[in-house]
Coordinates of C-alpha atoms and ligand atoms in Angstrom, one line a residue:
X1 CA 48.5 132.2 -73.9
X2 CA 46.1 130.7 -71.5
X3 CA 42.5 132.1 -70.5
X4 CA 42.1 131.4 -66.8
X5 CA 38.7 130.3 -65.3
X6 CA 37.0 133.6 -64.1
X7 CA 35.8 133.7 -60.6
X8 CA 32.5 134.7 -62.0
X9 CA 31.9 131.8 -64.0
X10 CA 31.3 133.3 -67.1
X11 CA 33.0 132.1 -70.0
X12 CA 35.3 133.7 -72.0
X13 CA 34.3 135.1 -75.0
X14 CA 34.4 133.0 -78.4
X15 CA 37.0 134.8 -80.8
X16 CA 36.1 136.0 -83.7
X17 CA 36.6 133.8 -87.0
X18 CA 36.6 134.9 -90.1
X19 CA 34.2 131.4 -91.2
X20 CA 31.5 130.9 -90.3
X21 CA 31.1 128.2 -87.6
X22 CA 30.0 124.7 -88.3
X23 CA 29.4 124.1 -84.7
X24 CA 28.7 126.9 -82.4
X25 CA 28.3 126.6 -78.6
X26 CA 26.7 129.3 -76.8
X27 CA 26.6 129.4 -73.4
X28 CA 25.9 125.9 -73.4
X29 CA 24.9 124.6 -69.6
X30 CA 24.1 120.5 -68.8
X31 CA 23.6 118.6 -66.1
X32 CA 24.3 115.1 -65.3
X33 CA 23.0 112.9 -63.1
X34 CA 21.1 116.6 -61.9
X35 CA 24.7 118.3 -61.1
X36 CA 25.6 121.3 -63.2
X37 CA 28.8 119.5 -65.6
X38 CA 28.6 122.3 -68.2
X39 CA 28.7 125.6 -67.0
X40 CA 28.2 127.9 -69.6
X41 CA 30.5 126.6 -73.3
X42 CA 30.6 128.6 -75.9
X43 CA 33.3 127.0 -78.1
X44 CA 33.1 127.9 -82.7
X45 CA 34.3 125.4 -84.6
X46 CA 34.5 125.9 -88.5
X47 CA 34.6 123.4 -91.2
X48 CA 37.3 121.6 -91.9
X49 CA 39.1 122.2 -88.6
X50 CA 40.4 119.8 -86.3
X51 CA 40.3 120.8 -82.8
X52 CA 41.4 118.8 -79.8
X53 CA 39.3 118.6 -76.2
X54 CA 41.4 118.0 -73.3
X55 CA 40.7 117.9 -69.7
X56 CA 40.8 116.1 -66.4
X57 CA 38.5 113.5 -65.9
X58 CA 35.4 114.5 -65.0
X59 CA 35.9 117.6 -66.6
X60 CA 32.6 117.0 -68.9
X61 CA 34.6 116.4 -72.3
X62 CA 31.7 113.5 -72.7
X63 CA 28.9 115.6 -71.5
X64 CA 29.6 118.2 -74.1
X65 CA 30.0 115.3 -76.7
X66 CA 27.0 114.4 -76.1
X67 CA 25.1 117.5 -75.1
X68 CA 25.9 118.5 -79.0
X69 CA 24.8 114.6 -80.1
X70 CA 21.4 116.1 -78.5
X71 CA 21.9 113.3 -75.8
X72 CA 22.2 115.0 -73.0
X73 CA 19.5 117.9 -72.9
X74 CA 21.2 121.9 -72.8
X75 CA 19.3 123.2 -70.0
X76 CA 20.6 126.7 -71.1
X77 CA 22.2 128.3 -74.2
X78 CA 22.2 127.3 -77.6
X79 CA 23.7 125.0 -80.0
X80 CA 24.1 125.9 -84.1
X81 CA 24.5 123.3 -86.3
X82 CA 25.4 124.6 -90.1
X83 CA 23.7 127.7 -88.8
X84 CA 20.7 126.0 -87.8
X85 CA 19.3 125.8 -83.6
X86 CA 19.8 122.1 -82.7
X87 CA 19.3 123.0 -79.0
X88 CA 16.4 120.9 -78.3
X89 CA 16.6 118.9 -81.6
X90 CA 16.1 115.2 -81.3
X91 CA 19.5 113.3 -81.6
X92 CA 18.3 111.6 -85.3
X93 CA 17.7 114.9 -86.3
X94 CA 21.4 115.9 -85.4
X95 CA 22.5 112.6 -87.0
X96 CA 20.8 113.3 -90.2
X97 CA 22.2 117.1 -90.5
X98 CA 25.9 115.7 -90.3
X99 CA 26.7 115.0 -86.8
X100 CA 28.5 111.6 -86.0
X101 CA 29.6 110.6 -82.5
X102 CA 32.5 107.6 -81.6
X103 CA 31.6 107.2 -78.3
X104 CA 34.0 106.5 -75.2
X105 CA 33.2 102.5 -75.4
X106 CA 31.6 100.4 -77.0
X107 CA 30.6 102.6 -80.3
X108 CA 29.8 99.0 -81.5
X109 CA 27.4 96.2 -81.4
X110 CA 29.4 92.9 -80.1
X111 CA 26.9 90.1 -81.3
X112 CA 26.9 91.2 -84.5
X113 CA 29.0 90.8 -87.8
X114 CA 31.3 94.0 -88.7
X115 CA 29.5 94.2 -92.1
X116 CA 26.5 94.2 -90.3
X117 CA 27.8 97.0 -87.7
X118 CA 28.4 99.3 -90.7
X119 CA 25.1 98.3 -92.2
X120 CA 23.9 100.4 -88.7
X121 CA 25.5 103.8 -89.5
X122 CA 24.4 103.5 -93.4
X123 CA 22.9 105.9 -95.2
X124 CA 22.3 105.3 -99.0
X125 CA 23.0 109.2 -100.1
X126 CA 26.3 109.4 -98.4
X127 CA 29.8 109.5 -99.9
X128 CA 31.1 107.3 -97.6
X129 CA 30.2 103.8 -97.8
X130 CA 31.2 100.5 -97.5
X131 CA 34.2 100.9 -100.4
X132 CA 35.9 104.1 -98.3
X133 CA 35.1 101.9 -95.0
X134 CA 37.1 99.2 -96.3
X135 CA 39.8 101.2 -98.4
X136 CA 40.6 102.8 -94.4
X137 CA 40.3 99.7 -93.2
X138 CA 41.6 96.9 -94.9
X139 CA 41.4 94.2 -92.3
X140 CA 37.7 94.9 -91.8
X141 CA 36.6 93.8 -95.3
X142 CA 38.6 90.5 -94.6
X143 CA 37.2 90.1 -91.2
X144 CA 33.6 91.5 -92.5
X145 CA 31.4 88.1 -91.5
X146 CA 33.0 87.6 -88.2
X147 CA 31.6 89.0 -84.5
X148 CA 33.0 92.3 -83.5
X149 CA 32.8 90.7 -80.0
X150 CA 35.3 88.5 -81.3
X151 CA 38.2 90.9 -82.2
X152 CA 40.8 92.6 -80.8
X153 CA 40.4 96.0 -78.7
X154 CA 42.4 97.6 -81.8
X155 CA 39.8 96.1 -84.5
X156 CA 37.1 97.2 -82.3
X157 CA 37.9 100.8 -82.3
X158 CA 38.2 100.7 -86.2
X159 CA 34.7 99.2 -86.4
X160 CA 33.1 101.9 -84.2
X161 CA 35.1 104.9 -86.1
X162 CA 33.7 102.9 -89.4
X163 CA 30.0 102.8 -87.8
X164 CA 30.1 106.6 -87.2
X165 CA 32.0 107.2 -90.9
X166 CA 29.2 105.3 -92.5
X167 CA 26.5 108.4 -91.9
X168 CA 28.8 110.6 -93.8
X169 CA 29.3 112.9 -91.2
X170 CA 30.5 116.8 -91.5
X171 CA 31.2 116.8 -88.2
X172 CA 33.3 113.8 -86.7
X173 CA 33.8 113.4 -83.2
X174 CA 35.5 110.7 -81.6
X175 CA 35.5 110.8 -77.3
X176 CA 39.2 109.1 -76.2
X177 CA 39.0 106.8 -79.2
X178 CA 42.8 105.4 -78.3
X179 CA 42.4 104.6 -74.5
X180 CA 43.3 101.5 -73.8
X181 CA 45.1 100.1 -77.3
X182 CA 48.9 99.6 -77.8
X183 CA 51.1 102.8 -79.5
X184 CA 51.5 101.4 -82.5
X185 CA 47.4 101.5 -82.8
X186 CA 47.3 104.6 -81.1
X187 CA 49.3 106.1 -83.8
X188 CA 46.8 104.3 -86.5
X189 CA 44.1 106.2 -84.9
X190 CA 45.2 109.4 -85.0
X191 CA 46.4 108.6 -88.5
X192 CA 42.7 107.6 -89.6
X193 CA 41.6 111.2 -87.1
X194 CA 44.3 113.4 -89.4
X195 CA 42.8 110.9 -93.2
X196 CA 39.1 112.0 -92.3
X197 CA 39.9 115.7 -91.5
X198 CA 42.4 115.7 -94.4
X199 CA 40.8 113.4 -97.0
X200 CA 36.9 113.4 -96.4
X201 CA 36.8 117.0 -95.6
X202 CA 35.5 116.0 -92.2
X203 CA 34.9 118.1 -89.7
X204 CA 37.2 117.0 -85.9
X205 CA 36.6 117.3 -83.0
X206 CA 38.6 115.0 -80.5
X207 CA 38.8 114.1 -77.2
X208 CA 42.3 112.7 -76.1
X209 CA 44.1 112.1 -73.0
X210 CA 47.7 111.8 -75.1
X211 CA 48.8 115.7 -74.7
X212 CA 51.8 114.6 -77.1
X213 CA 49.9 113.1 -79.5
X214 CA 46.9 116.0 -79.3
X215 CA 49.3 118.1 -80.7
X216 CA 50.8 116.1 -83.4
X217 CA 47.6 115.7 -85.2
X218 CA 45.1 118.4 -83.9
X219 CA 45.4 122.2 -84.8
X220 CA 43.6 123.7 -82.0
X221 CA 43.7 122.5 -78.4
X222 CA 40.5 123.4 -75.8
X223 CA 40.7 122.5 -72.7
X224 CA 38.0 122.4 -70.4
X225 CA 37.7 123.0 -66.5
X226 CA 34.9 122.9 -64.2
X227 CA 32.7 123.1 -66.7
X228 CA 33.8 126.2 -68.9
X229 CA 36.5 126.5 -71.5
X230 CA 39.9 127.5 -70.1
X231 CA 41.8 127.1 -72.9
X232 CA 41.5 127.7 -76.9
X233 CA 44.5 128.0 -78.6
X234 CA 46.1 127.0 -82.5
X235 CA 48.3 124.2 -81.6
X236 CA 50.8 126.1 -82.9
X237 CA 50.8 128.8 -79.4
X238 CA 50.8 125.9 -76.4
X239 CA 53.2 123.1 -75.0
X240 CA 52.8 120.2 -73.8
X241 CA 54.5 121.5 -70.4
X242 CA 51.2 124.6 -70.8
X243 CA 48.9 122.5 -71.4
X244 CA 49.8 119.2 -68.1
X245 CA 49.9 122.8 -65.9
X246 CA 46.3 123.4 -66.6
X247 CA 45.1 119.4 -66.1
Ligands
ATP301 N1 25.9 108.3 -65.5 C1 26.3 109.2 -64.6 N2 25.8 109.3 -63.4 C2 26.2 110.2 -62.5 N3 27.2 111.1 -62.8 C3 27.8 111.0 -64.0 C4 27.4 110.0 -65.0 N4 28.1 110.2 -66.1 C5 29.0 111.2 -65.8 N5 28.8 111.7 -64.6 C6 29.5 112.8 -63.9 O1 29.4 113.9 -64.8 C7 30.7 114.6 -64.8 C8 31.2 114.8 -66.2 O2 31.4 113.5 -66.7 P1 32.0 113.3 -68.2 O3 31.9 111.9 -68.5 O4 31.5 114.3 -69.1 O5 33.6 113.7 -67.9 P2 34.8 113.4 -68.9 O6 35.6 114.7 -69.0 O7 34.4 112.8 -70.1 O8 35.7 112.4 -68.0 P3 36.6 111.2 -68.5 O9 38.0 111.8 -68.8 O10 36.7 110.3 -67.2 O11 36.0 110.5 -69.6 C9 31.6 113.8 -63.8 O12 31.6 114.5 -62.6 C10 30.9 112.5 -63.8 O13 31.2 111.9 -62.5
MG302 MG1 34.8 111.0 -71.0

């Protein structure tokens, strides 16, 4: 079942869950660039879920990445972290509370070594570390002194994922961490997406273009449209066919 955009631009309502939320959007609105992007999100998302963001592009699947990052400000609504008001937190802040962000390139630093990439997202209390970084990622221990600069678009990917792994998240979310790789890594990355969620306990929220391969791994879809959520469904009540109607 689909929830169309309503003419009055309000979003539809969040349903009720019998968690609590991890992440609750509330009427979030952002602008970019000054132009209105979000439009009024409100979006739950409970521990332990893994929930998929679709959308055409332009659609603000970034923007609401990093509205929630705390790196774009919300000029109205609120965001709840763990229950606590990270609207107009600073983006460390959000870091620290369990918030970790692949970006949509370059989550990585090129002139430096992939051991000293990780070192970047490090933090000494977390459960993840270097041993879990390089138990996901075999080839990056091997590779660990050389440039990340100097790798393959594949190997690149598995450094930023690492980078943002390394803070221990609760929440994970990774923003169209497969464009542009071949299907065999694709596959790897939504393999490592499904580990985290599965493994780790980690929170995930992705943002894919692949509509088949959202709804392998994820177990609820959103999609958002001109700024609002048009979609939230378990993976379990859309098609692929649903879901290419509404982008
Ligand atoms: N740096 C920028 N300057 C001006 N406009 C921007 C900038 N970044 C994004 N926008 C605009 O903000 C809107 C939302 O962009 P956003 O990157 O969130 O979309 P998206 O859904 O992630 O798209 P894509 O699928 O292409 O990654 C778009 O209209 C885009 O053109
Ligand atoms: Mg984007």
């Amino acid at each position: 079942m689909s929830t169309s955009v309503p003419d009055s631009g309000v979003a539809p309502a969040a349903r009720p869950s019998s968690t609590p939320a991890l992440l609750r959007l509330d009427g979030v609105h952002a602008e970019v660039a000054g132009q209105p992007v979000l439009r009024g999100i409100t979006l739950d998302v409970a521990e332990g879920e893994f929930v998929a963001v679709l959308g055409h592009n332009g659609a603000g699947k970034s923007t609401l990445l990093r509205t929630v990052l705390g790196l774009v400000p919300v000029r109205r609504g609120q965001v709840r972290f763990s229950g606590d008001d990270i609207t107009r937190s600073p983006t460390p802040q959000i870091v620290r509370k369990g918030v970790s962000l692949v970006p949509q390139q370059r989550g990585y630093f090129e002139n430096l070594s992939v051991a000293d990439n990780l070192a970047f997202g490090a933090r000494t209390d977390g459960r993840i570390g270097l041993d879990e970084i390089y138990e996901l990622f075999p080839i990056l221990r091997e590779r660990r002194g050389q440039l990340v600069g100097t790798m393959s678009g594949g190997q690149r990917q598995m450094v930023a994922i690492s980078i943002a792994l390394m803070s221990s998240p609760r929440l994970l979310m990774l923003d169209e961490p497969s464009v542009g790789l071949q299907p065999n890594l694709v596959a790897r990355v939504m393999e490592v997406a499904t580990q985290v969620n599965t493994e780790f306990g980690i929170t995930v929220i992705l943002v894919e273009q692949n509509i088949e391969k959202v709804l392998q791994v994820a177990r609820r879809v959103v999609v958002i449209n001109q700024g609002l959520v048009q979609l939230d469904e378990p993976v379990a009540e859309v098609t692929a066919d649903h879901i290419w109607q509404l982008l």
